[in-house]
PDB file of C-alpha atoms and ligand atoms in Angstrom:
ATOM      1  CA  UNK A   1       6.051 -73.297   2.329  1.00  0.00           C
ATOM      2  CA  UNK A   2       8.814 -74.974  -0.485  1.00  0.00           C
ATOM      3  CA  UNK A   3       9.156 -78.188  -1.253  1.00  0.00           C
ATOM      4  CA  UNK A   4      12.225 -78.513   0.055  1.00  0.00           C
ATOM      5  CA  UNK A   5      14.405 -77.066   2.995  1.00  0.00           C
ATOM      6  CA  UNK A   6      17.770 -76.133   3.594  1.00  0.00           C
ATOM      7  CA  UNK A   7      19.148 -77.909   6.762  1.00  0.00           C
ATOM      8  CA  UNK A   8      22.465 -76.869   8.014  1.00  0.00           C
ATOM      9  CA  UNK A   9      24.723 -79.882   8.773  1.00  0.00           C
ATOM     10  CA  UNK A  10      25.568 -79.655  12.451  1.00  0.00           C
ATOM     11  CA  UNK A  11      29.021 -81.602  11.502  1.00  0.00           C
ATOM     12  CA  UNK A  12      30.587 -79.836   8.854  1.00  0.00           C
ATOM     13  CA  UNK A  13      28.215 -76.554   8.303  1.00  0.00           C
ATOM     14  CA  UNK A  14      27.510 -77.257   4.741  1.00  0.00           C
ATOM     15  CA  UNK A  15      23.619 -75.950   3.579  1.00  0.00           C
ATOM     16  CA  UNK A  16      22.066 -79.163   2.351  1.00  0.00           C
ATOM     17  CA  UNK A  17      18.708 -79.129   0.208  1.00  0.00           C
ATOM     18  CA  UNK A  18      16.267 -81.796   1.340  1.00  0.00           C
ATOM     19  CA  UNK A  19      13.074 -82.598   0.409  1.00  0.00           C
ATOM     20  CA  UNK A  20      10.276 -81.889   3.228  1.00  0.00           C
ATOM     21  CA  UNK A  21       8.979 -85.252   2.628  1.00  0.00           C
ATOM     22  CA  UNK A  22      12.479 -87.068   3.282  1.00  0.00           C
ATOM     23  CA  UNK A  23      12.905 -84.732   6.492  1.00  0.00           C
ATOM     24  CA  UNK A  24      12.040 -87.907   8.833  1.00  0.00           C
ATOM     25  CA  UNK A  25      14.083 -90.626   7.190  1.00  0.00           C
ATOM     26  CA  UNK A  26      17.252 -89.717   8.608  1.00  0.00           C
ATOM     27  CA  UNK A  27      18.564 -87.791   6.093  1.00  0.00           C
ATOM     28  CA  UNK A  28      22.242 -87.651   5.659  1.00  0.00           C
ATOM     29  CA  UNK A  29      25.024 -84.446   4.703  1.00  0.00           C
ATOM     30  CA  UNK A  30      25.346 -84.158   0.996  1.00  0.00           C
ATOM     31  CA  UNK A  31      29.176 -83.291   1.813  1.00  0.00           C
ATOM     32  CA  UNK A  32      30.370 -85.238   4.939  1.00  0.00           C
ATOM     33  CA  UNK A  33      27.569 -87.839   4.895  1.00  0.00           C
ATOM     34  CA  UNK A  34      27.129 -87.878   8.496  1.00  0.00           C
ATOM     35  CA  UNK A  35      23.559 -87.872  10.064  1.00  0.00           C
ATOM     36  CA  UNK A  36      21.938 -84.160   9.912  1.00  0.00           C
ATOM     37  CA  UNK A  37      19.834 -85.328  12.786  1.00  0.00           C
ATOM     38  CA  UNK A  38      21.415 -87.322  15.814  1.00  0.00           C
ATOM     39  CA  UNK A  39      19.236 -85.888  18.738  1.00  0.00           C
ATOM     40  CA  UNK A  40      21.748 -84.181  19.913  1.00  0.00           C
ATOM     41  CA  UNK A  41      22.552 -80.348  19.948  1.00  0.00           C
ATOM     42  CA  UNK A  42      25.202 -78.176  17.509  1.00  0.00           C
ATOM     43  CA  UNK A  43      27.315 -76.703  19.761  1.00  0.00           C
ATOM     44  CA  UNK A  44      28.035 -73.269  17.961  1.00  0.00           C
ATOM     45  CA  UNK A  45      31.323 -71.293  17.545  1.00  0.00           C
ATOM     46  CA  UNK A  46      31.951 -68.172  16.128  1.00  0.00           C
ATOM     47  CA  UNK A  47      32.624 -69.304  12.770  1.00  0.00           C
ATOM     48  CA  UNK A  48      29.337 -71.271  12.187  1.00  0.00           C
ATOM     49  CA  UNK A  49      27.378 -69.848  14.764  1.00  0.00           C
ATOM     50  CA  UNK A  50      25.644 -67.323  11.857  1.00  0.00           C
ATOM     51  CA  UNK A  51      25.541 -70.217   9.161  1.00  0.00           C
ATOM     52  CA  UNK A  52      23.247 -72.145  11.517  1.00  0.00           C
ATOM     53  CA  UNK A  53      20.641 -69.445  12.930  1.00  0.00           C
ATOM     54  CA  UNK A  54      20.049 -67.748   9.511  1.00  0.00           C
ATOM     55  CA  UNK A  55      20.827 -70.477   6.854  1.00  0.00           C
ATOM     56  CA  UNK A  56      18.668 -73.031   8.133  1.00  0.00           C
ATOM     57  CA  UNK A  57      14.961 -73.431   7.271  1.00  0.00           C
ATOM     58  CA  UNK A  58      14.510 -74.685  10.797  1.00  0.00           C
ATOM     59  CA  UNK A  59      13.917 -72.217  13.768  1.00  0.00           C
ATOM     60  CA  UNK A  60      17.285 -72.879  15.668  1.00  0.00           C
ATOM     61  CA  UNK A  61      16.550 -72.934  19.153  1.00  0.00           C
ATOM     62  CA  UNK A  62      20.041 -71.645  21.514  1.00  0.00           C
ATOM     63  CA  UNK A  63      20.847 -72.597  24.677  1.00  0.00           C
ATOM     64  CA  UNK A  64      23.238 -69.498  25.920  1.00  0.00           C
ATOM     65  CA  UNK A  65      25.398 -71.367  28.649  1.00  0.00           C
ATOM     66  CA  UNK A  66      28.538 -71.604  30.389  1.00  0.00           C
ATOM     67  CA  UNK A  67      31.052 -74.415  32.380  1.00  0.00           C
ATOM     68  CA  UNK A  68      30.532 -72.783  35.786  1.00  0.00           C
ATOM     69  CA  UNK A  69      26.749 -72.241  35.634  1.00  0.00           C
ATOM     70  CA  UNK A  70      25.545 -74.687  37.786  1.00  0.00           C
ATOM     71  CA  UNK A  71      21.527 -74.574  36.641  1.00  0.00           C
ATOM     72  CA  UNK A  72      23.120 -74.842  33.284  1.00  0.00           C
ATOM     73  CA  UNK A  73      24.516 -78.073  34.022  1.00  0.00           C
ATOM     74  CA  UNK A  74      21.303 -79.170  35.212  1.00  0.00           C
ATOM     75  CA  UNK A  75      19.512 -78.300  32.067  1.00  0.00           C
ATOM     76  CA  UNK A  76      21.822 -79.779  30.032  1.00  0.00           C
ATOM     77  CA  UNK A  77      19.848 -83.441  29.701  1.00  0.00           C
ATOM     78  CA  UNK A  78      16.895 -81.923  29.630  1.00  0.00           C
ATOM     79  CA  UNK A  79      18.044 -79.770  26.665  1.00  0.00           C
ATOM     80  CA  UNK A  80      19.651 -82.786  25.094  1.00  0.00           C
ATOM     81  CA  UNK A  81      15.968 -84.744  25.750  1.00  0.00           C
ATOM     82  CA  UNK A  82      14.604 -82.157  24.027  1.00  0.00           C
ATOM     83  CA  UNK A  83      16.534 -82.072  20.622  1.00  0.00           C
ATOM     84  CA  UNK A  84      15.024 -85.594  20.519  1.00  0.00           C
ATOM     85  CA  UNK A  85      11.531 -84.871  20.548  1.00  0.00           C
ATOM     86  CA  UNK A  86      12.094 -81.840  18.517  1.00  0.00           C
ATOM     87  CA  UNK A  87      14.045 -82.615  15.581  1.00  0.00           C
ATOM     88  CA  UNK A  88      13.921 -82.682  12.865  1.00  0.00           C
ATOM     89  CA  UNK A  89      11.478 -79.908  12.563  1.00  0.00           C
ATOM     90  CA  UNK A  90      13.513 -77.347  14.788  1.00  0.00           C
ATOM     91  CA  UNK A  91      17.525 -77.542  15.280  1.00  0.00           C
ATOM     92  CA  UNK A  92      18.895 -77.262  18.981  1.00  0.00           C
ATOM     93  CA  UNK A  93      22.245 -75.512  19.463  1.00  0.00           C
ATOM     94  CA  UNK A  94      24.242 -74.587  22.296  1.00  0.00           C
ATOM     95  CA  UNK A  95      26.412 -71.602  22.694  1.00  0.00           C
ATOM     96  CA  UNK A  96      29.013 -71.506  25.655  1.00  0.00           C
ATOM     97  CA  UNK A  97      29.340 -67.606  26.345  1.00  0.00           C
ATOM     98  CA  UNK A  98      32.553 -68.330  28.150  1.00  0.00           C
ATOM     99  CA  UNK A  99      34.736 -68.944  24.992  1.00  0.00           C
ATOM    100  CA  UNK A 100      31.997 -66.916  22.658  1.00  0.00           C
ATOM    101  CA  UNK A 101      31.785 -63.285  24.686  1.00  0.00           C
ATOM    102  CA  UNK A 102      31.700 -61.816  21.581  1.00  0.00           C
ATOM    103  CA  UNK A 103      28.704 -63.330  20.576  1.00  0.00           C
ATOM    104  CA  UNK A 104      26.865 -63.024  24.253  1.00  0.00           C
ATOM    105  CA  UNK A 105      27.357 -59.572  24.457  1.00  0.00           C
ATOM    106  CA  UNK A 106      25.905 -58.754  20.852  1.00  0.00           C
ATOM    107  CA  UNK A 107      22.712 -60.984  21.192  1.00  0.00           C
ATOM    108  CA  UNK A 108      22.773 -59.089  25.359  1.00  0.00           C
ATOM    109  CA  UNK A 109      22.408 -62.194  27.049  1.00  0.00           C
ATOM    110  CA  UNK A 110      22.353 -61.259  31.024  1.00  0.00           C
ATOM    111  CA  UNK A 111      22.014 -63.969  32.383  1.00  0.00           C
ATOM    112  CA  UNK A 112      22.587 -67.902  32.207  1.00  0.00           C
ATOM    113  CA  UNK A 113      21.299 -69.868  30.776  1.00  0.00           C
ATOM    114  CA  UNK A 114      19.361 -68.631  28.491  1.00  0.00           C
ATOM    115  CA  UNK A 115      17.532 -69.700  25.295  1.00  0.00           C
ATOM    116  CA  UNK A 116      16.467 -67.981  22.137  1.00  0.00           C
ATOM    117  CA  UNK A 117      14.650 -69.094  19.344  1.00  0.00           C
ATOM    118  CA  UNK A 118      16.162 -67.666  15.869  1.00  0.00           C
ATOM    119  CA  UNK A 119      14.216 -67.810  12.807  1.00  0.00           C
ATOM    120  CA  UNK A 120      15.910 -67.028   9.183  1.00  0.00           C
ATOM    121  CA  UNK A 121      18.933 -65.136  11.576  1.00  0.00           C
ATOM    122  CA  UNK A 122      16.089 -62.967  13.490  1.00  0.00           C
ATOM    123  CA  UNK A 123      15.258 -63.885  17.500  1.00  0.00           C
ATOM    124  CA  UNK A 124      11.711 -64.688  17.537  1.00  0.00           C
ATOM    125  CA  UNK A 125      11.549 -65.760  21.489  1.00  0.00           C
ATOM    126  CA  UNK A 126      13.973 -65.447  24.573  1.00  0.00           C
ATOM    127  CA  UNK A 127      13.478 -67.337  27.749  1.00  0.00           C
ATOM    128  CA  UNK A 128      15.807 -66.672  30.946  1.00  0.00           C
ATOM    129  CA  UNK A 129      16.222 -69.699  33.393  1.00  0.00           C
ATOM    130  CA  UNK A 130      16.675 -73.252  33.527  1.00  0.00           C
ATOM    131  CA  UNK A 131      13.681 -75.528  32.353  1.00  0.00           C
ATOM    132  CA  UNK A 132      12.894 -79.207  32.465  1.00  0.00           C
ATOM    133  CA  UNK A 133      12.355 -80.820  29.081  1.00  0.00           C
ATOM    134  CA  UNK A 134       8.698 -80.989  29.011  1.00  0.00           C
ATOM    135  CA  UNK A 135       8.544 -76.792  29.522  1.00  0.00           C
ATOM    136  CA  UNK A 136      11.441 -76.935  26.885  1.00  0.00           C
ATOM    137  CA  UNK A 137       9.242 -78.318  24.538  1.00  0.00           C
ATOM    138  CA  UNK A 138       6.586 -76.657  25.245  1.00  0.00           C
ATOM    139  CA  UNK A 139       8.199 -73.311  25.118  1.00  0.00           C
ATOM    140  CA  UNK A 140       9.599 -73.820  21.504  1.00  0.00           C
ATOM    141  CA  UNK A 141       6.527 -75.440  20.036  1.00  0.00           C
ATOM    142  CA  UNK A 142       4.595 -72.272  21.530  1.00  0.00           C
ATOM    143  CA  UNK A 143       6.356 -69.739  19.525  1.00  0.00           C
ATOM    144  CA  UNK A 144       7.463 -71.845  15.938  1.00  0.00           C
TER     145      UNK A 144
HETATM  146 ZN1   ZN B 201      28.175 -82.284   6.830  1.00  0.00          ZN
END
C-alpha cells in the first residue's frame, strides 16, 4: 500500500493525489476545490463513468438504477446513508441505466437495481436487489 492515493473528484473528475494520512480531514479538489467527500454519491455519465471505477484508489461501489424502478427509489436513502459511513475509504456512485444503456448492457446488468463493486476498473462483487443500509454496508466491507 502507497503513501498516497489517487481520489477521483466526484465534481469535476480531476485525479487528485492525497496523502493516506490526510484521507479523513476533508480533503478538498486540487482543481475545483470542492469537497472530494460530501457523503453523498457520484452520479456517473458516460464521460466520467471510466475515470471514476478505474482511476480511483478507492473500490467504487455502483448502484445500477433507473427513474421508474420503484425498489430503486426505495434504496436510494439507504444508498445515500451508506456513502456516509463508507467514505472516504470506498467511493459510492450511481449509474441511471435509463440515459446510460450503453453502459448497462456492456457491464450485463439484468436487472434493477443492482450494485457492483469495481476495483482499479475490474468488478470484484455484484449484488442484485434492493438492500437496507446496514446490508449495504455490510456487503461492501465483505468483499474490499
Ligand atoms: Zn474537482
Amino acid at each position: 500500500m502507497s503513501d498516497s492515493l489517487h481520489i477521483v473528484c466526484p465534481h469535476c473528475s480531476a485525479v487528485n493525489r492525497i496523502p493516506d494520512a490526510r484521507l479523513n480531514d476533508g480533503p478538498g479538489c486540487g482543481k475545483c476545490h470542492r469537497q472530494l467527500f460530501a457523503a453523498h454519491p457520484v452520479e456517473l455519465r458516460a464521460d466520467t463513468f471510466q475515470q471514476h471505477i478505474s482511476r480511483n484508489d478507492l473500490p467504487v461501489v455502483v448502484d445500477f438504477w433507473a427513474p421508474w424502478c420503484g425498489p430503486c427509489k426505495m434504496m436510494a436513502p439507504a444508498f445515500e446513508q451508506a456513502a456516509g459511513q463508507l467514505e472516504p475509504r470506498v467511493r459510492l456512485a450511481k449509474l441511471n441505466t435509463e440515459i446510460e444503456q450503453a453502459i448497462a448492457s456492456r457491464y450485463n446488468i439484468r436487472s434493477i437495481p443492482t450494485l457492483a463493486i469495481f476495483r482499479n476498473g475490474q468488478e470484484i462483487a455484484r449484488q442484485a436487489g434492493a438492500m437496507a443500509a446496514p446490508d449495504i454496508i455490510r456487503w461492501v466491507q465483505a468483499h474490499t
